[in-house]
PDB file of C-alpha atoms in Angstrom:
ATOM      1  CA  MET A   1      -0.238   0.079  -0.238  1.00  0.00           C
ATOM      2  CA  THR A   2       2.777   2.307   0.481  1.00  0.00           C
ATOM      3  CA  PHE A   3       4.268   1.194  -2.758  1.00  0.00           C
ATOM      4  CA  GLU A   4       1.241   2.608  -4.170  1.00  0.00           C
ATOM      5  CA  LYS A   5       1.211   5.530  -2.804  1.00  0.00           C
ATOM      6  CA  ILE A   6       4.670   6.648  -3.765  1.00  0.00           C
ATOM      7  CA  ASN A   7       4.099   5.448  -6.683  1.00  0.00           C
ATOM      8  CA  ILE A   8       1.042   7.650  -7.424  1.00  0.00           C
ATOM      9  CA  GLU A   9       3.399  10.781  -5.944  1.00  0.00           C
ATOM     10  CA  LYS A  10       5.978  10.219  -7.881  1.00  0.00           C
ATOM     11  CA  ASN A  11       4.006   9.978 -11.456  1.00  0.00           C
ATOM     12  CA  ALA A  12       1.432  12.799 -10.254  1.00  0.00           C
ATOM     13  CA  PRO A  13       1.350  15.558 -12.982  1.00  0.00           C
ATOM     14  CA  PHE A  14       4.029  18.697 -11.919  1.00  0.00           C
ATOM     15  CA  ASP A  15       2.253  21.647 -10.849  1.00  0.00           C
ATOM     16  CA  LEU A  16       4.306  24.570 -11.823  1.00  0.00           C
ATOM     17  CA  PRO A  17       2.148  27.720 -10.463  1.00  0.00           C
ATOM     18  CA  HIS A  18       2.282  25.722  -7.497  1.00  0.00           C
ATOM     19  CA  ALA A  19       5.701  25.455  -7.213  1.00  0.00           C
ATOM     20  CA  VAL A  20       6.320  28.956  -7.782  1.00  0.00           C
ATOM     21  CA  GLY A  21       4.379  30.331  -5.053  1.00  0.00           C
ATOM     22  CA  ARG A  22       5.439  27.460  -2.632  1.00  0.00           C
ATOM     23  CA  TRP A  23       9.092  29.768  -3.938  1.00  0.00           C
ATOM     24  CA  CYS A  24       7.704  33.080  -3.475  1.00  0.00           C
ATOM     25  CA  ASN A  25       5.893  32.649   0.275  1.00  0.00           C
ATOM     26  CA  ARG A  26       9.661  31.540   0.843  1.00  0.00           C
ATOM     27  CA  LEU A  27      10.862  34.777   0.009  1.00  0.00           C
ATOM     28  CA  THR A  28       7.924  37.074   1.962  1.00  0.00           C
ATOM     29  CA  GLN A  29       8.814  34.744   5.497  1.00  0.00           C
ATOM     30  CA  SER A  30      11.994  37.058   4.402  1.00  0.00           C
ATOM     31  CA  PRO A  31      12.322  40.473   7.245  1.00  0.00           C
ATOM     32  CA  SER A  32      14.516  41.950   4.464  1.00  0.00           C
ATOM     33  CA  LEU A  33      13.136  41.209   1.339  1.00  0.00           C
ATOM     34  CA  THR A  34      10.198  44.005   0.356  1.00  0.00           C
ATOM     35  CA  GLU A  35       6.781  43.286  -1.843  1.00  0.00           C
ATOM     36  CA  SER A  36       8.701  44.819  -4.458  1.00  0.00           C
ATOM     37  CA  ASP A  37      12.311  42.612  -3.978  1.00  0.00           C
ATOM     38  CA  SER A  38       9.628  39.273  -3.963  1.00  0.00           C
ATOM     39  CA  GLU A  39       7.662  40.718  -6.911  1.00  0.00           C
ATOM     40  CA  GLU A  40      10.988  41.426  -8.648  1.00  0.00           C
ATOM     41  CA  LEU A  41      12.915  37.736  -7.888  1.00  0.00           C
ATOM     42  CA  LYS A  42       9.577  35.979  -8.801  1.00  0.00           C
ATOM     43  CA  GLY A  43      10.166  37.858 -12.451  1.00  0.00           C
ATOM     44  CA  HIS A  44      13.521  37.113 -12.871  1.00  0.00           C
ATOM     45  CA  LEU A  45      12.692  33.258 -11.800  1.00  0.00           C
ATOM     46  CA  LEU A  46       9.025  33.013 -14.250  1.00  0.00           C
ATOM     47  CA  ASP A  47      11.788  34.147 -17.118  1.00  0.00           C
ATOM     48  CA  THR A  48      14.427  32.031 -16.148  1.00  0.00           C
ATOM     49  CA  ILE A  49      11.906  28.949 -16.100  1.00  0.00           C
ATOM     50  CA  ASP A  50      10.481  30.779 -19.880  1.00  0.00           C
ATOM     51  CA  ASP A  51      14.191  30.762 -21.259  1.00  0.00           C
ATOM     52  CA  LEU A  52      14.276  27.032 -19.669  1.00  0.00           C
ATOM     53  CA  LYS A  53      11.087  25.855 -21.459  1.00  0.00           C
ATOM     54  CA  ALA A  54      12.550  27.362 -24.867  1.00  0.00           C
ATOM     55  CA  ALA A  55      15.800  25.470 -24.549  1.00  0.00           C
ATOM     56  CA  GLY A  56      13.523  21.961 -24.050  1.00  0.00           C
ATOM     57  CA  LEU A  57      13.167  21.256 -20.488  1.00  0.00           C
ATOM     58  CA  ASP A  58      10.110  20.475 -19.153  1.00  0.00           C
ATOM     59  CA  ASP A  59       7.744  23.032 -16.584  1.00  0.00           C
ATOM     60  CA  GLU A  60       9.757  20.810 -13.649  1.00  0.00           C
ATOM     61  CA  GLU A  61      13.547  20.589 -14.588  1.00  0.00           C
ATOM     62  CA  ALA A  62      12.742  24.312 -15.316  1.00  0.00           C
ATOM     63  CA  PHE A  63      11.627  24.919 -12.037  1.00  0.00           C
ATOM     64  CA  TRP A  64      14.489  23.417 -10.132  1.00  0.00           C
ATOM     65  CA  VAL A  65      17.282  24.065 -12.527  1.00  0.00           C
ATOM     66  CA  ALA A  66      15.786  28.637 -11.815  1.00  0.00           C
ATOM     67  CA  SER A  67      15.141  28.563  -8.531  1.00  0.00           C
ATOM     68  CA  LYS A  68      18.938  26.693  -7.963  1.00  0.00           C
ATOM     69  CA  ARG A  69      20.267  29.746  -9.965  1.00  0.00           C
ATOM     70  CA  LEU A  70      18.112  32.708  -7.769  1.00  0.00           C
ATOM     71  CA  GLY A  71      19.071  30.425  -4.843  1.00  0.00           C
ATOM     72  CA  VAL A  72      22.107  32.333  -4.774  1.00  0.00           C
ATOM     73  CA  CYS A  73      20.097  35.447  -4.882  1.00  0.00           C
ATOM     74  CA  VAL A  74      17.947  34.368  -2.646  1.00  0.00           C
ATOM     75  CA  SER A  75      20.847  33.992   0.157  1.00  0.00           C
ATOM     76  CA  LEU A  76      22.293  37.661   0.008  1.00  0.00           C
ATOM     77  CA  ASP A  77      19.353  38.609   3.080  1.00  0.00           C
ATOM     78  CA  GLU A  78      22.895  40.644   4.435  1.00  0.00           C
ATOM     79  CA  ASP A  79      22.507  42.678   1.500  1.00  0.00           C
ATOM     80  CA  TYR A  80      18.911  43.297   1.354  1.00  0.00           C
ATOM     81  CA  GLU A  81      18.696  43.744   4.825  1.00  0.00           C
ATOM     82  CA  THR A  82      21.641  46.746   3.946  1.00  0.00           C
ATOM     83  CA  VAL A  83      19.284  48.079   1.183  1.00  0.00           C
ATOM     84  CA  ASN A  84      15.652  48.257   3.271  1.00  0.00           C
ATOM     85  CA  ARG A  85      17.156  49.153   6.239  1.00  0.00           C
ATOM     86  CA  PRO A  86      14.868  52.343   7.098  1.00  0.00           C
ATOM     87  CA  LEU A  87      12.024  50.831   5.682  1.00  0.00           C
ATOM     88  CA  ILE A  88      12.951  47.526   7.819  1.00  0.00           C
ATOM     89  CA  GLN A  89      13.169  49.914  11.019  1.00  0.00           C
ATOM     90  CA  MET A  90      10.019  51.823  10.261  1.00  0.00           C
ATOM     91  CA  ARG A  91       8.228  48.954  10.082  1.00  0.00           C
ATOM     92  CA  LYS A  92       8.937  47.726  13.482  1.00  0.00           C
ATOM     93  CA  SER A  93       8.091  51.128  14.319  1.00  0.00           C
ATOM     94  CA  LEU A  94       4.553  51.041  13.046  1.00  0.00           C
ATOM     95  CA  ILE A  95       4.366  47.937  14.789  1.00  0.00           C
ATOM     96  CA  LEU A  96       5.210  49.443  17.967  1.00  0.00           C
ATOM     97  CA  LEU A  97       2.579  52.017  17.552  1.00  0.00           C
ATOM     98  CA  ALA A  98       0.036  50.459  16.359  1.00  0.00           C
ATOM     99  CA  GLY A  99       0.207  48.954  20.029  1.00  0.00           C
ATOM    100  CA  GLY A 100       0.329  51.786  21.187  1.00  0.00           C
ATOM    101  CA  PHE A 101      -3.458  52.416  19.728  1.00  0.00           C
ATOM    102  CA  PHE A 102      -4.330  48.931  20.212  1.00  0.00           C
ATOM    103  CA  TYR A 103      -3.228  50.232  23.968  1.00  0.00           C
ATOM    104  CA  PHE A 104      -6.751  52.520  23.625  1.00  0.00           C
ATOM    105  CA  VAL A 105      -8.952  50.467  21.931  1.00  0.00           C
ATOM    106  CA  PHE A 106      -8.799  47.260  24.696  1.00  0.00           C
ATOM    107  CA  TYR A 107      -8.247  49.699  27.584  1.00  0.00           C
ATOM    108  CA  TYR A 108     -12.139  51.624  26.674  1.00  0.00           C
ATOM    109  CA  PHE A 109     -13.603  48.705  25.288  1.00  0.00           C
ATOM    110  CA  LEU A 110     -12.493  46.863  29.209  1.00  0.00           C
ATOM    111  CA  LEU A 111     -14.762  49.945  31.133  1.00  0.00           C
ATOM    112  CA  PHE A 112     -17.128  49.493  27.909  1.00  0.00           C
ATOM    113  CA  SER A 113     -17.334  46.240  28.361  1.00  0.00           C
ATOM    114  CA  SER A 114     -17.695  46.366  32.512  1.00  0.00           C
ATOM    115  CA  TYR A 115     -20.304  48.748  32.514  1.00  0.00           C
ATOM    116  CA  LEU A 116     -22.593  46.893  30.290  1.00  0.00           C
ATOM    117  CA  LEU A 117     -22.061  43.279  32.391  1.00  0.00           C
ATOM    118  CA  PHE A 118     -22.476  45.449  35.496  1.00  0.00           C
ATOM    119  CA  ILE A 119     -25.943  47.139  34.541  1.00  0.00           C
ATOM    120  CA  GLY A 120     -26.886  44.458  32.663  1.00  0.00           C
ATOM    121  CA  LEU A 121     -26.216  41.801  36.012  1.00  0.00           C
ATOM    122  CA  MET A 122     -27.734  44.744  38.107  1.00  0.00           C
ATOM    123  CA  THR A 123     -30.851  44.862  35.813  1.00  0.00           C
ATOM    124  CA  ALA A 124     -31.451  41.310  35.595  1.00  0.00           C
ATOM    125  CA  GLY A 125     -31.852  41.060  39.546  1.00  0.00           C
ATOM    126  CA  THR A 126     -27.880  39.515  40.619  1.00  0.00           C
ATOM    127  CA  ASP A 127     -27.365  40.042  44.418  1.00  0.00           C
ATOM    128  CA  GLY A 128     -24.660  43.229  44.442  1.00  0.00           C
ATOM    129  CA  ASP A 129     -21.996  40.860  46.052  1.00  0.00           C
ATOM    130  CA  ASN A 130     -22.644  38.414  43.264  1.00  0.00           C
ATOM    131  CA  THR A 131     -21.925  41.743  40.734  1.00  0.00           C
ATOM    132  CA  ILE A 132     -19.599  42.456  42.299  1.00  0.00           C
ATOM    133  CA  THR A 133     -17.818  38.811  41.733  1.00  0.00           C
ATOM    134  CA  ILE A 134     -17.897  38.260  38.598  1.00  0.00           C
ATOM    135  CA  VAL A 135     -17.045  41.677  37.246  1.00  0.00           C
ATOM    136  CA  ARG A 136     -14.196  42.520  39.673  1.00  0.00           C
ATOM    137  CA  TRP A 137     -12.863  37.931  38.303  1.00  0.00           C
ATOM    138  CA  TYR A 138     -14.323  39.461  34.172  1.00  0.00           C
ATOM    139  CA  LEU A 139     -12.329  42.744  34.464  1.00  0.00           C
ATOM    140  CA  TYR A 140      -8.905  41.444  36.142  1.00  0.00           C
ATOM    141  CA  GLY A 141      -8.789  38.786  33.589  1.00  0.00           C
ATOM    142  CA  LEU A 142      -9.712  40.239  30.965  1.00  0.00           C
ATOM    143  CA  THR A 143      -7.288  42.263  31.584  1.00  0.00           C
ATOM    144  CA  VAL A 144      -4.055  40.202  32.182  1.00  0.00           C
ATOM    145  CA  PHE A 145      -4.851  38.093  28.566  1.00  0.00           C
ATOM    146  CA  PRO A 146      -3.132  40.333  26.422  1.00  0.00           C
ATOM    147  CA  LEU A 147       0.072  39.523  28.667  1.00  0.00           C
ATOM    148  CA  VAL A 148      -0.791  35.484  27.995  1.00  0.00           C
ATOM    149  CA  ALA A 149      -1.923  36.535  24.270  1.00  0.00           C
ATOM    150  CA  ALA A 150       1.980  37.775  23.811  1.00  0.00           C
ATOM    151  CA  SER A 151       3.989  34.992  25.304  1.00  0.00           C
ATOM    152  CA  GLY A 152       1.981  32.406  23.077  1.00  0.00           C
ATOM    153  CA  TYR A 153       1.729  35.086  20.472  1.00  0.00           C
ATOM    154  CA  ILE A 154       5.902  34.621  20.242  1.00  0.00           C
ATOM    155  CA  PHE A 155       6.286  31.341  21.142  1.00  0.00           C
ATOM    156  CA  LEU A 156       4.695  30.662  17.760  1.00  0.00           C
ATOM    157  CA  LEU A 157       7.140  33.067  15.698  1.00  0.00           C
ATOM    158  CA  LYS A 158       9.883  31.508  16.978  1.00  0.00           C
ATOM    159  CA  LYS A 159       8.272  28.083  16.937  1.00  0.00           C
ATOM    160  CA  GLN A 160       8.245  28.461  13.271  1.00  0.00           C
ATOM    161  CA  ARG A 161      11.201  30.395  12.994  1.00  0.00           C
ATOM    162  CA  ILE A 162       9.425  33.394  11.546  1.00  0.00           C
ATOM    163  CA  SER A 163      10.262  37.742  12.269  1.00  0.00           C
ATOM    164  CA  PHE A 164       8.622  39.830  14.132  1.00  0.00           C
ATOM    165  CA  SER A 165       9.453  42.742  11.274  1.00  0.00           C
ATOM    166  CA  ASN A 166       7.406  40.251   8.919  1.00  0.00           C
ATOM    167  CA  ILE A 167       4.022  41.147  10.052  1.00  0.00           C
ATOM    168  CA  ARG A 168       2.677  44.266   8.033  1.00  0.00           C
ATOM    169  CA  ILE A 169       0.722  47.208   9.414  1.00  0.00           C
ATOM    170  CA  ARG A 170      -1.191  48.805   6.881  1.00  0.00           C
ATOM    171  CA  THR A 171      -3.573  52.312   6.369  1.00  0.00           C
ATOM    172  CA  ALA A 172      -7.007  50.782   7.278  1.00  0.00           C
ATOM    173  CA  HIS A 173      -5.252  49.075  10.294  1.00  0.00           C
ATOM    174  CA  PHE A 174      -5.216  51.809  12.158  1.00  0.00           C
ATOM    175  CA  ILE A 175      -8.017  53.593  10.880  1.00  0.00           C
ATOM    176  CA  GLY A 176     -10.337  50.445  12.453  1.00  0.00           C
ATOM    177  CA  LEU A 177      -8.423  50.910  15.172  1.00  0.00           C
ATOM    178  CA  LEU A 178      -8.842  54.248  15.649  1.00  0.00           C
ATOM    179  CA  LEU A 179     -12.344  53.116  14.884  1.00  0.00           C
ATOM    180  CA  LEU A 180     -13.180  51.718  17.574  1.00  0.00           C
ATOM    181  CA  THR A 181     -11.267  53.089  19.910  1.00  0.00           C
ATOM    182  CA  VAL A 182     -14.117  56.646  19.740  1.00  0.00           C
ATOM    183  CA  ILE A 183     -16.924  53.374  19.529  1.00  0.00           C
ATOM    184  CA  PHE A 184     -15.835  52.188  22.858  1.00  0.00           C
ATOM    185  CA  ALA A 185     -14.830  55.331  23.960  1.00  0.00           C
ATOM    186  CA  THR A 186     -18.178  57.659  23.761  1.00  0.00           C
ATOM    187  CA  GLY A 187     -19.784  54.208  25.140  1.00  0.00           C
ATOM    188  CA  LYS A 188     -18.111  54.059  27.980  1.00  0.00           C
ATOM    189  CA  HIS A 189     -18.699  57.215  28.740  1.00  0.00           C
ATOM    190  CA  LEU A 190     -22.172  56.969  27.709  1.00  0.00           C
ATOM    191  CA  LEU A 191     -22.798  54.443  29.892  1.00  0.00           C
ATOM    192  CA  TYR A 192     -20.715  55.452  32.955  1.00  0.00           C
ATOM    193  CA  PRO A 193     -23.367  57.496  34.457  1.00  0.00           C
ATOM    194  CA  VAL A 194     -25.775  54.817  34.316  1.00  0.00           C
ATOM    195  CA  VAL A 195     -23.269  52.872  36.576  1.00  0.00           C
ATOM    196  CA  ARG A 196     -22.861  55.446  39.125  1.00  0.00           C
ATOM    197  CA  LYS A 197     -26.467  55.967  39.023  1.00  0.00           C
ATOM    198  CA  ILE A 198     -27.415  51.277  40.508  1.00  0.00           C
ATOM    199  CA  GLY A 199     -24.008  51.700  41.955  1.00  0.00           C
ATOM    200  CA  HIS A 200     -25.765  54.881  44.819  1.00  0.00           C
ATOM    201  CA  ASP A 201     -29.127  53.396  44.418  1.00  0.00           C
ATOM    202  CA  HIS A 202     -27.847  49.398  45.949  1.00  0.00           C
ATOM    203  CA  TYR A 203     -25.028  51.404  48.256  1.00  0.00           C
ATOM    204  CA  ILE A 204     -22.117  49.281  46.494  1.00  0.00           C
ATOM    205  CA  TRP A 205     -20.605  52.462  44.180  1.00  0.00           C
ATOM    206  CA  GLY A 206     -17.390  53.157  46.983  1.00  0.00           C
ATOM    207  CA  THR A 207     -16.983  48.548  45.985  1.00  0.00           C
ATOM    208  CA  VAL A 208     -17.823  49.307  42.147  1.00  0.00           C
ATOM    209  CA  PHE A 209     -15.802  52.830  42.305  1.00  0.00           C
ATOM    210  CA  ASP A 210     -12.494  50.370  43.797  1.00  0.00           C
ATOM    211  CA  ILE A 211     -13.037  47.585  41.016  1.00  0.00           C
ATOM    212  CA  PHE A 212     -11.843  50.960  38.396  1.00  0.00           C
ATOM    213  CA  PHE A 213     -10.123  52.545  40.166  1.00  0.00           C
ATOM    214  CA  TYR A 214      -7.143  49.349  40.461  1.00  0.00           C
ATOM    215  CA  PHE A 215      -7.934  48.303  37.183  1.00  0.00           C
ATOM    216  CA  TRP A 216      -6.718  52.020  36.432  1.00  0.00           C
ATOM    217  CA  PHE A 217      -3.387  51.222  37.810  1.00  0.00           C
ATOM    218  CA  LEU A 218      -2.835  47.253  36.778  1.00  0.00           C
ATOM    219  CA  PHE A 219      -4.222  47.908  33.891  1.00  0.00           C
ATOM    220  CA  PRO A 220      -1.032  50.627  31.927  1.00  0.00           C
ATOM    221  CA  LEU A 221       1.421  47.861  33.874  1.00  0.00           C
ATOM    222  CA  VAL A 222       0.349  44.390  32.344  1.00  0.00           C
ATOM    223  CA  LEU A 223      -0.113  46.589  28.714  1.00  0.00           C
ATOM    224  CA  CYS A 224       3.908  47.915  29.029  1.00  0.00           C
ATOM    225  CA  LEU A 225       4.641  44.997  29.726  1.00  0.00           C
ATOM    226  CA  VAL A 226       2.817  43.439  26.838  1.00  0.00           C
ATOM    227  CA  LEU A 227       5.030  45.837  24.872  1.00  0.00           C
ATOM    228  CA  ILE A 228       8.470  45.505  26.091  1.00  0.00           C
ATOM    229  CA  LEU A 229       8.159  42.248  25.486  1.00  0.00           C
ATOM    230  CA  LEU A 230       7.066  42.115  21.781  1.00  0.00           C
ATOM    231  CA  TYR A 231      10.133  45.366  21.265  1.00  0.00           C
ATOM    232  CA  PHE A 232      12.738  42.583  23.436  1.00  0.00           C
ATOM    233  CA  PHE A 233      11.528  39.793  20.883  1.00  0.00           C
ATOM    234  CA  CYS A 234      11.946  42.387  17.970  1.00  0.00           C
ATOM    235  CA  PHE A 235      14.964  43.844  18.546  1.00  0.00           C
ATOM    236  CA  SER A 236      16.869  40.327  19.567  1.00  0.00           C
ATOM    237  CA  ARG A 237      15.604  38.643  15.693  1.00  0.00           C
ATOM    238  CA  SER A 238      16.466  41.663  14.439  1.00  0.00           C
ATOM    239  CA  LYS A 239      20.793  41.878  15.391  1.00  0.00           C
TER     240      LYS A 239
END
């Protein structure tokens, strides 16, 4: 059964577009290459394949010979890194800037959603002590979540040997983060008077205020640790 499987794979027709696509995907994993560099190398590969096919080679032979010839160019990561160093540094700066945007998005999301949770629980008739416990665990649990997520993400990047500089931040991402910040901030300010009124009516406003007071100190600390962790990971991969 294994023998038949090997024969089928061996006799399977060579898929040139798929092979070229996989070759190009390996190029994009290099942080030293820009999209234009990858497209230029892809153009050289396709031109070389066409020349070799015109000389009598089939698709598979032409691809392997062309990719081996261009392998010399692809291995010059240091040359590309020297040329593209300003762009690589700009990418890292954009990643850190996106982290700053994420800070405000997540901050206002946590406040907005915890206010909404508090109002929902109290409106549903949940006991005040139970409501405070649920809101506290929800707020503090999600506050620590970015640190856990960042650690897992860095572990995944290291395991797959992907550089942090490969991440592409585009204008649409910044616009989306800005809109989310405005939405959650507006919702938070609209819900705050409702939370304060319900808290005063049930004589639990002091405890509720303490929850958010400690959150205002805990959240910046956790997010700063996340940004420091990502920065040093990015820096170590760029050495």
